[in-house]
Amino acid sequence: MTICAISTPSGIGGIAVVRISGPDAIVTCDRIFRPYKPSHILEVRPTHTLTFGKIIHPETEEVLDEVVVSLFRAPQSYTGEDIVEISCHGSLYIQQELLHLLTHFCGVRMAEGGEFTRRAFANGRIDLSQAEAVADLIASQNVAAHRLAYSQMKGCISRKLDALHDQLLRLSSLLELELDFSEEDVEFADRKELLDLARQIDAEIIRLSDSFRTGQAIRNGIPVAIIGETNVGKSTLLNNLLGDERAIVSDVHGTTRDVIEDTILLDGQLVRFIDTAGIRETCDQVENMGIERTYQRLQRAQIVLWLIDGTLLANGSSTDNCLQEAINVYHRFEPYLNDQQLILVINKIDLLSSDQLDSNLPLFLKELGEIIPQSLNLSYATISAKHNLGLDSLREVLVRSIRLPQQTQGDVILTNQRHYDAMREAHAALQHVIDGLQLHFSGDLIAEDLHAVIDALNSVLGRSITSQDTLNNIFKNFCVGK
C-alpha cells in the first residue's frame, strides 16, 4: 500500500517535506498536483527530476500551496518503490491539509515510524545493519558519532561480515567434502588448515566485540563517573559542568541517592557525566542501594573524577588528615576499578590559603601516588565547584584523558547492542568449532556449530531474521517520515 508522512521535524519552518512511497505514489500525487508546464505531469517525468507547480484540492480546485515535487522511480529510490517528495511551505496548516488530501481523497495511508526504512530493507536496498545506522545518523550529536553512523550506513559492517561469511563458507565447504568421504575413512580437509582458519575468523570476531565499548562511548558519550564521599561537592560540580541545575545541592549528607546522568560536548567529543551517591558507611537501606549503583557505574566508566574535600589539607599534615580519608574511600571503590583514567579533583580550594595549598598538596599527591597503581594514570586538578574556580583546567585534564582511537569512515566499530550480542554468540559457537577440530570430532558435529556461527553473523544483516516481532522491535524507535 502507498504510504505518506512528513519527513521534516515537527513545527513551523521555512519548508516542510511530505514523502509518499508505494506503487501508486506517482498517480496519487498527480491527482492533487498541477505542474506549471502542462507537459510536466509526473506520470511522464523521468526519475530524479524536480517539478514546480501547485497543490490543488481535487474536488474544489482550491489552491493550497506552490510546491516543488521531487520524483524518484523504482527501483532507484530510498525504499526501492516509487517515491514522491513534496516540498511545501512550513505552515502547520499546509502540512496537515496536505496530509488530509492524501489520506482522505487519494487513498494513501499514514506511515508508521521507520516504515520507509523498513521498506528499503524489505526491498533489498539496504541490510538491517545499514537500516539501524540510519537512526544513528539522525541521532548523531558529534563528529565521531556522525562519522561512525555514516560509515555503517554505507555498508562497512556489511562488507566486514560478508568477508567473514565467505571464510566461514569455505570452512563449511571443506567440512562438507570431508563428510562425503566419511564412509571411506578419508579426512579430505587438512584439519590444521581448518583450525588456523577458524582461529583467524575468531580473532576478527573478538576484535569486533571488543570495539563495542568504544562504539558505545562514541554513540552515547564517554562515561565519566563523579565519585567521592557525601557532601564533597559532586552535585555542584555536575551542575557547573553542565551549566544546568540537574542535581539537588544540599548541606545534608546523602542527598544524592540515585544516579544522575547528562551529556555535553567537550572539545568535539560527547561526554556523559554520571553523578553518583556519596561513598560512606550508612544504615540507610535506600542510600546503600544508591551506593551500590555508584559501584556499578564506576565499573563501566572510562574516566573517574574522584572528588576530595580540600579543606582537609588545611589541618595539620596531609598524611594525618586528607591522606587517611582518601585511603579509606579508595579502598571502598578500588575493587570496581579496571583500566579507567583516574582524575583526582581537590575541591573547595577557596577555603584554603595559597600557603596551605602549596605546602600540603605536593606531599599529599606524592604519598597517594605511592598507593594507587600506575595503570590508573592518576592525574589531578584543583577547583572550587561552588565558585567555578579551576573548571577550565579540569576540562583540559578531561580532554587529555579521553582515549578514543583515531577513526576514519572505513573503520568497523560496533555501536549496537544487538550486533554485540550476535558477535558474542558467534564467538561462543566458533569456540565449539575450534574445540571440535582440536579433538578430531566428526565433520557433521563441527558443521552444526559452524552453521550457528553463520546464523549469528547473518542476523546482524537481517538475513536470518524471520520474526516480525524482532523487526518491529528494531524499527519501533525510528522517527515517522524515515
Coordinates of C-alpha atoms in Angstrom, one line a residue:
M1 CA 0.0 0.0 0.0
T2 CA 1.1 3.6 -0.6
I3 CA 2.1 5.5 2.5
C4 CA 2.9 9.1 3.4
A5 CA 4.4 11.1 6.2
I6 CA 6.0 14.5 7.0
S7 CA 9.8 13.8 6.8
T8 CA 11.0 17.2 8.3
P9 CA 10.9 18.0 12.0
S10 CA 7.5 18.8 13.5
G11 CA 6.8 22.5 13.9
I12 CA 6.9 25.6 11.8
G13 CA 9.9 26.1 9.4
G14 CA 10.7 27.6 6.0
I15 CA 9.8 24.5 4.2
A16 CA 8.4 21.0 5.0
V17 CA 8.8 17.8 3.1
V18 CA 5.9 15.3 2.7
R19 CA 7.1 11.9 1.4
I20 CA 4.9 9.4 -0.4
S21 CA 6.1 5.9 -1.2
G22 CA 4.4 2.9 -2.9
P23 CA 3.1 1.6 -6.1
D24 CA 0.5 4.4 -6.5
A25 CA 2.8 7.3 -5.3
I26 CA 3.0 9.0 -8.7
V27 CA -0.6 8.6 -9.7
T28 CA -1.7 9.7 -6.3
C29 CA 0.3 12.9 -6.4
D30 CA -0.9 13.7 -10.0
R31 CA -4.5 13.9 -8.5
I32 CA -3.6 16.9 -6.4
F33 CA -0.6 18.4 -8.2
R34 CA -0.8 20.7 -11.1
P35 CA 2.6 21.5 -12.8
Y36 CA 3.0 25.0 -14.3
K37 CA 4.0 23.3 -17.5
P38 CA 1.1 21.1 -18.6
S39 CA 3.6 18.7 -20.2
H40 CA 5.3 18.1 -16.9
I41 CA 2.7 15.8 -15.3
L42 CA 4.6 13.4 -13.0
E43 CA 3.4 10.2 -14.8
V44 CA 5.6 11.1 -17.8
R45 CA 8.5 12.7 -15.9
P46 CA 11.8 10.8 -15.7
T47 CA 13.2 9.8 -12.4
H48 CA 15.3 12.1 -10.2
T49 CA 13.7 15.3 -11.5
L50 CA 12.2 18.4 -9.8
T51 CA 8.8 19.8 -10.9
F52 CA 7.4 23.2 -9.9
G53 CA 3.6 23.5 -9.5
K54 CA 0.6 23.9 -7.2
I55 CA -1.2 21.6 -4.8
I56 CA -5.0 21.8 -5.6
H57 CA -8.0 20.3 -3.8
P58 CA -9.2 17.5 -6.1
E59 CA -12.9 18.5 -5.6
T60 CA -13.0 22.3 -5.1
E61 CA -9.9 23.1 -7.2
E62 CA -8.8 25.5 -4.4
V63 CA -5.0 26.1 -4.4
L64 CA -3.3 25.1 -1.2
D65 CA 0.3 26.0 -1.9
E66 CA 3.0 26.3 -4.5
V67 CA 5.4 23.4 -4.2
V68 CA 8.4 21.6 -5.7
V69 CA 8.0 17.9 -6.3
S70 CA 10.9 15.5 -6.4
L71 CA 10.4 12.3 -8.3
F72 CA 12.3 9.0 -7.7
R73 CA 11.2 6.0 -9.7
A74 CA 11.6 2.4 -8.5
P75 CA 14.0 0.8 -8.0
Q76 CA 16.3 3.9 -7.9
S77 CA 14.8 5.3 -4.7
Y78 CA 15.4 5.1 -1.0
T79 CA 12.7 2.5 -0.5
G80 CA 13.1 0.7 -3.8
E81 CA 9.5 1.8 -4.6
D82 CA 8.2 4.9 -6.5
I83 CA 8.7 7.9 -4.2
V84 CA 7.4 11.4 -4.5
E85 CA 8.6 14.1 -2.1
I86 CA 6.5 17.4 -1.9
S87 CA 8.4 20.4 -0.6
C88 CA 5.8 22.9 0.6
H89 CA 5.9 25.9 2.8
G90 CA 6.4 25.1 6.5
S91 CA 3.0 26.3 7.8
L92 CA 1.4 23.7 10.1
Y93 CA -1.9 24.2 8.4
I94 CA -0.4 23.5 4.9
Q95 CA 1.3 20.4 6.2
Q96 CA -1.8 19.0 7.9
E97 CA -4.1 19.9 5.0
L98 CA -1.7 18.2 2.5
L99 CA -1.7 15.0 4.6
H100 CA -5.5 15.3 4.8
L101 CA -5.8 15.4 1.0
L102 CA -3.5 12.4 0.6
T103 CA -5.3 10.2 3.2
H104 CA -8.9 11.2 2.6
F105 CA -9.1 11.8 -1.1
C106 CA -6.2 9.7 -2.5
G107 CA -6.4 6.5 -0.5
V108 CA -2.9 6.9 1.0
R109 CA -2.1 5.6 4.5
M110 CA -0.1 7.4 7.1
A111 CA 3.3 5.8 7.5
E112 CA 4.4 4.2 10.8
G113 CA 7.7 5.1 12.5
G114 CA 10.6 3.8 10.4
E115 CA 8.3 2.4 7.7
F116 CA 10.2 4.0 4.8
T117 CA 13.4 2.5 6.1
R118 CA 11.8 -0.9 6.8
R119 CA 10.5 -1.0 3.2
A120 CA 14.1 -0.2 2.0
F121 CA 15.2 -3.2 4.0
A122 CA 12.4 -5.4 2.8
N123 CA 13.1 -4.5 -0.9
G124 CA 16.8 -5.3 -0.6
R125 CA 18.0 -1.7 -0.8
I126 CA 19.9 -1.9 2.5
D127 CA 20.6 -4.6 5.0
L128 CA 19.5 -4.4 8.7
S129 CA 22.8 -3.0 10.0
Q130 CA 22.5 -0.2 7.4
A131 CA 18.9 0.4 8.4
E132 CA 19.9 0.8 12.1
A133 CA 22.7 3.1 11.1
V134 CA 20.1 5.5 9.6
A135 CA 18.6 6.0 13.0
D136 CA 22.1 6.5 14.5
L137 CA 23.0 9.1 11.8
I138 CA 19.8 11.1 12.6
A139 CA 20.6 10.9 16.3
S140 CA 24.4 11.7 16.0
Q141 CA 25.5 14.6 18.2
N142 CA 29.2 14.9 17.4
V143 CA 31.6 14.4 14.6
A144 CA 32.8 11.0 15.8
A145 CA 29.2 9.6 16.1
H146 CA 28.3 11.1 12.7
R147 CA 31.4 9.6 11.0
L148 CA 30.7 6.2 12.5
A149 CA 27.0 6.1 11.6
Y150 CA 27.6 7.3 8.1
S151 CA 30.3 4.6 7.6
Q152 CA 27.9 1.9 8.8
M153 CA 25.1 3.3 6.7
K154 CA 27.3 3.0 3.6
G155 CA 28.0 -0.7 4.5
C156 CA 31.2 -1.0 6.4
I157 CA 29.8 -3.6 8.8
S158 CA 28.1 -5.4 5.8
R159 CA 31.4 -5.7 4.0
K160 CA 33.3 -6.9 7.0
L161 CA 30.7 -9.6 7.8
D162 CA 30.4 -10.6 4.2
A163 CA 34.2 -11.2 4.2
L164 CA 33.9 -13.3 7.3
H165 CA 30.9 -15.1 5.8
D166 CA 32.9 -16.1 2.8
Q167 CA 35.7 -17.5 5.0
L168 CA 33.1 -19.4 7.0
L169 CA 31.5 -20.8 3.8
R170 CA 35.0 -22.0 2.7
L171 CA 35.4 -23.7 6.1
S172 CA 31.9 -25.3 5.8
S173 CA 32.5 -26.4 2.2
L174 CA 35.7 -28.3 3.2
L175 CA 33.9 -30.0 6.1
E176 CA 31.0 -31.0 3.8
L177 CA 33.5 -32.5 1.4
E178 CA 35.0 -34.4 4.3
L179 CA 31.6 -35.8 5.1
D180 CA 31.2 -37.0 1.5
F181 CA 34.2 -39.2 2.1
S182 CA 33.4 -40.3 5.6
E183 CA 32.4 -43.8 4.7
E184 CA 35.8 -44.3 3.2
D185 CA 37.5 -43.0 6.4
V186 CA 39.2 -40.3 4.4
E187 CA 40.0 -36.9 6.0
F188 CA 39.6 -34.8 2.9
A189 CA 40.4 -31.5 4.6
D190 CA 43.6 -30.6 6.3
R191 CA 42.5 -30.2 9.9
K192 CA 45.4 -27.9 10.8
E193 CA 44.5 -25.6 7.9
L194 CA 40.8 -25.6 9.1
L195 CA 41.9 -24.8 12.7
D196 CA 44.1 -21.9 11.6
L197 CA 41.2 -20.5 9.5
A198 CA 38.8 -20.9 12.4
R199 CA 41.1 -19.1 14.8
Q200 CA 41.7 -16.3 12.3
I201 CA 38.0 -15.8 12.0
D202 CA 37.5 -15.9 15.7
A203 CA 40.2 -13.3 16.3
E204 CA 38.3 -10.9 14.0
I205 CA 35.0 -11.6 15.7
I206 CA 36.7 -10.9 19.1
R207 CA 38.1 -7.6 17.7
L208 CA 34.6 -6.6 16.6
S209 CA 33.2 -7.5 20.0
D210 CA 35.9 -5.5 21.8
S211 CA 35.2 -2.5 19.7
F212 CA 31.7 -2.2 21.2
R213 CA 32.9 -0.3 24.3
T214 CA 34.5 2.3 22.1
G215 CA 31.3 2.4 19.9
Q216 CA 29.1 3.0 22.9
A217 CA 31.3 5.8 24.1
I218 CA 31.2 7.5 20.7
R219 CA 27.4 7.0 20.3
N220 CA 26.2 7.7 23.9
G221 CA 29.0 9.8 25.3
I222 CA 32.3 8.9 27.0
P223 CA 31.2 7.8 30.5
V224 CA 32.7 10.0 33.3
A225 CA 31.8 8.9 36.8
I226 CA 31.9 11.6 39.6
I227 CA 32.6 9.8 42.9
G228 CA 33.6 10.8 46.4
E229 CA 32.3 11.0 49.9
T230 CA 29.0 12.6 50.8
N231 CA 28.9 16.4 50.7
V232 CA 32.2 16.8 48.9
G233 CA 30.6 18.8 46.0
K234 CA 29.8 16.2 43.4
S235 CA 26.4 17.5 42.5
T236 CA 27.6 21.1 42.5
L237 CA 30.4 20.1 40.1
L238 CA 28.0 18.3 37.8
N239 CA 25.6 21.3 37.7
N240 CA 28.5 23.7 36.8
L241 CA 30.0 21.4 34.1
L242 CA 26.5 21.0 32.5
G243 CA 25.6 24.7 33.0
D244 CA 22.2 23.5 34.4
E245 CA 20.7 22.6 37.8
R246 CA 20.4 18.9 37.2
A247 CA 21.3 17.7 40.7
I248 CA 20.0 18.8 44.1
V249 CA 22.6 20.6 46.1
S250 CA 22.3 20.5 49.9
D251 CA 24.4 20.5 53.0
V252 CA 22.5 17.4 54.2
H253 CA 24.6 14.2 53.8
G254 CA 23.3 11.5 51.4
T255 CA 21.1 13.9 49.3
T256 CA 22.0 12.1 46.0
R257 CA 20.6 8.6 46.3
D258 CA 20.3 7.7 42.6
V259 CA 22.5 8.1 39.6
I260 CA 22.0 11.3 37.6
E261 CA 23.4 11.5 34.0
D262 CA 23.7 14.1 31.3
T263 CA 25.9 14.9 28.4
I264 CA 27.9 17.9 27.0
L265 CA 30.2 18.4 24.0
L266 CA 33.8 18.8 25.2
D267 CA 36.3 19.6 22.6
G268 CA 34.1 18.0 19.9
Q269 CA 33.6 14.8 22.0
L270 CA 30.3 13.8 23.6
V271 CA 30.9 13.3 27.3
R272 CA 28.4 11.7 29.6
F273 CA 28.8 12.8 33.2
I274 CA 27.4 10.5 35.9
D275 CA 26.8 11.9 39.4
T276 CA 26.7 9.2 42.0
A277 CA 25.7 8.7 45.6
G278 CA 28.3 9.6 48.1
I279 CA 30.5 6.7 49.3
R280 CA 30.2 6.2 53.1
E281 CA 29.1 3.7 55.7
T282 CA 25.4 4.0 56.3
C283 CA 22.5 2.1 57.8
D284 CA 20.0 3.7 55.3
Q285 CA 18.8 1.0 53.0
V286 CA 17.8 3.3 50.2
E287 CA 21.2 5.2 50.4
N288 CA 23.0 1.8 50.3
M289 CA 21.2 1.0 47.1
G290 CA 22.4 4.3 45.6
I291 CA 26.0 3.5 46.7
E292 CA 25.7 0.0 45.0
R293 CA 24.7 1.8 41.8
T294 CA 27.7 4.0 42.2
Y295 CA 29.9 1.0 42.1
Q296 CA 28.1 -0.4 39.1
R297 CA 28.5 2.8 37.1
L298 CA 32.1 3.0 38.2
Q299 CA 32.9 -0.3 36.5
R300 CA 31.5 1.0 33.2
A301 CA 33.1 4.4 33.3
Q302 CA 36.1 5.3 31.1
I303 CA 37.1 8.2 33.3
V304 CA 36.6 8.7 37.0
L305 CA 36.5 12.1 38.7
W306 CA 37.4 11.4 42.3
L307 CA 36.4 14.4 44.5
I308 CA 38.2 15.1 47.8
D309 CA 37.4 17.8 50.3
G310 CA 40.4 20.1 50.0
T311 CA 39.7 21.6 53.5
L312 CA 41.3 18.5 55.0
L313 CA 44.6 19.8 53.7
A314 CA 44.3 22.9 56.0
N315 CA 44.5 20.9 59.2
G316 CA 47.9 19.6 60.2
S317 CA 49.9 17.3 57.9
S318 CA 48.4 15.8 54.8
T319 CA 49.3 12.3 56.0
D320 CA 47.3 12.6 59.2
N321 CA 44.1 14.1 57.6
C322 CA 43.4 14.2 53.9
L323 CA 45.5 11.1 53.1
Q324 CA 43.8 8.9 55.6
E325 CA 40.4 10.0 54.4
A326 CA 41.4 9.4 50.8
I327 CA 42.8 6.0 51.6
N328 CA 39.6 4.9 53.3
V329 CA 37.4 6.0 50.3
Y330 CA 39.9 4.5 47.8
H331 CA 39.8 1.1 49.4
R332 CA 36.0 1.1 49.1
F333 CA 35.8 1.7 45.4
E334 CA 39.2 0.2 44.4
P335 CA 37.7 -3.3 43.7
Y336 CA 35.5 -1.8 41.0
L337 CA 38.3 -0.2 39.0
N338 CA 39.9 -1.8 36.0
D339 CA 41.7 0.3 33.3
Q340 CA 39.9 3.7 33.9
Q341 CA 41.6 7.0 33.9
L342 CA 41.5 8.4 37.4
I343 CA 41.4 12.1 37.9
L344 CA 41.8 13.4 41.5
V345 CA 39.8 16.6 42.0
I346 CA 40.7 18.6 45.1
N347 CA 37.6 20.7 45.7
K348 CA 36.9 23.7 48.0
I349 CA 40.3 25.3 47.4
D350 CA 38.6 28.7 48.0
L351 CA 38.7 27.7 51.7
L352 CA 42.5 27.2 51.7
S353 CA 45.2 29.7 51.8
S354 CA 47.8 29.6 49.0
D355 CA 50.4 28.6 51.5
Q356 CA 48.4 25.7 52.7
L357 CA 47.8 24.5 49.2
D358 CA 51.4 24.9 48.1
S359 CA 52.9 23.2 51.2
N360 CA 50.5 20.3 51.7
L361 CA 49.2 19.4 48.2
P362 CA 52.6 18.1 46.7
L363 CA 53.2 15.9 49.7
F364 CA 49.6 14.5 49.6
L365 CA 49.9 13.8 45.9
K366 CA 53.3 12.1 46.4
E367 CA 52.0 9.8 49.2
L368 CA 48.8 9.0 47.4
G369 CA 50.6 8.2 44.2
E370 CA 52.6 5.5 46.0
I371 CA 49.4 3.7 46.9
I372 CA 47.4 4.0 43.6
P373 CA 48.6 1.7 40.7
Q374 CA 50.3 3.4 37.8
S375 CA 47.8 1.6 35.4
L376 CA 45.1 4.1 36.5
N377 CA 47.2 7.0 35.1
L378 CA 46.4 9.3 38.0
S379 CA 46.2 13.0 37.2
Y380 CA 44.7 15.8 39.3
A381 CA 43.0 19.2 39.3
T382 CA 42.3 21.8 42.0
I383 CA 38.9 23.5 41.9
S384 CA 36.2 25.3 43.8
A385 CA 32.9 23.9 42.3
K386 CA 30.9 26.4 44.3
H387 CA 32.7 29.4 42.9
N388 CA 33.5 28.0 39.4
L389 CA 37.3 28.2 40.0
G390 CA 39.6 25.8 38.1
L391 CA 36.9 24.3 36.0
D392 CA 38.7 25.2 32.7
S393 CA 41.8 23.4 33.9
L394 CA 39.7 20.4 34.9
R395 CA 38.1 20.4 31.4
E396 CA 41.6 20.4 29.9
V397 CA 42.6 17.4 32.1
L398 CA 39.5 15.6 31.0
V399 CA 40.2 16.2 27.3
R400 CA 43.7 14.8 27.7
S401 CA 42.3 11.8 29.5
I402 CA 39.9 10.8 26.7
R403 CA 41.2 7.7 25.0
L404 CA 39.4 7.0 21.8
P405 CA 41.2 5.6 18.7
Q406 CA 41.7 7.7 15.7
Q407 CA 38.8 7.0 13.4
T408 CA 38.1 7.1 9.7
Q409 CA 34.9 6.4 7.8
G410 CA 36.2 2.9 6.9
D411 CA 36.6 1.7 10.5
V412 CA 34.3 -1.0 11.7
I413 CA 33.3 -0.3 15.2
L414 CA 30.1 -1.8 16.8
T415 CA 27.7 0.6 18.4
N416 CA 24.6 -1.6 18.6
Q417 CA 23.8 -3.9 21.5
R418 CA 22.1 -6.4 19.1
H419 CA 25.2 -6.6 17.0
Y420 CA 27.4 -7.1 20.0
D421 CA 25.2 -9.9 21.3
A422 CA 25.4 -11.6 17.9
M423 CA 29.2 -11.4 17.9
R424 CA 29.3 -13.0 21.4
E425 CA 27.0 -15.8 20.1
A426 CA 29.2 -16.3 17.0
H427 CA 32.3 -16.4 19.2
A428 CA 30.8 -19.0 21.6
A429 CA 29.8 -21.2 18.7
L430 CA 33.2 -20.8 17.0
Q431 CA 34.9 -21.9 20.2
H432 CA 32.9 -25.2 19.9
V433 CA 34.2 -25.4 16.3
I434 CA 37.8 -24.9 17.3
D435 CA 37.4 -27.4 20.2
G436 CA 35.9 -29.9 17.8
L437 CA 38.7 -29.5 15.3
Q438 CA 41.3 -29.9 18.0
L439 CA 39.7 -33.1 19.4
H440 CA 39.1 -34.5 15.9
F441 CA 35.3 -34.6 16.2
S442 CA 33.5 -35.8 13.1
G443 CA 32.7 -33.2 10.5
D444 CA 28.9 -33.4 10.9
L445 CA 29.2 -32.3 14.6
I446 CA 31.6 -29.5 13.7
A447 CA 29.4 -28.4 10.8
E448 CA 26.4 -27.9 13.1
D449 CA 28.3 -25.4 15.3
L450 CA 29.7 -23.8 12.2
H451 CA 26.2 -23.1 10.9
A452 CA 25.3 -21.5 14.3
V453 CA 28.3 -19.1 13.7
I454 CA 27.0 -18.2 10.2
D455 CA 23.4 -17.7 11.5
A456 CA 24.7 -15.3 14.2
L457 CA 26.6 -13.2 11.7
N458 CA 23.7 -13.2 9.3
S459 CA 21.3 -12.0 12.0
V460 CA 23.3 -8.7 12.1
L461 CA 22.5 -8.1 8.5
G462 CA 18.9 -9.4 8.8
R463 CA 19.4 -12.4 6.6
S464 CA 18.3 -15.0 9.2
I465 CA 15.6 -12.9 11.0
T466 CA 12.1 -14.2 10.2
S467 CA 10.3 -13.0 13.3
Q468 CA 8.2 -9.9 12.6
D469 CA 8.3 -9.1 16.4
T470 CA 12.1 -8.8 16.1
L471 CA 11.8 -6.4 13.2
N472 CA 9.1 -4.4 14.9
N473 CA 11.3 -4.0 17.9
I474 CA 14.2 -2.8 15.8
F475 CA 12.2 -0.2 13.9
K476 CA 9.9 0.9 16.7
N477 CA 12.1 3.9 17.8
F478 CA 12.6 5.3 14.3
C479 CA 11.0 8.7 13.7
V480 CA 7.9 8.9 11.5
G481 CA 8.9 10.0 8.0
K482 CA 12.1 8.0 7.9

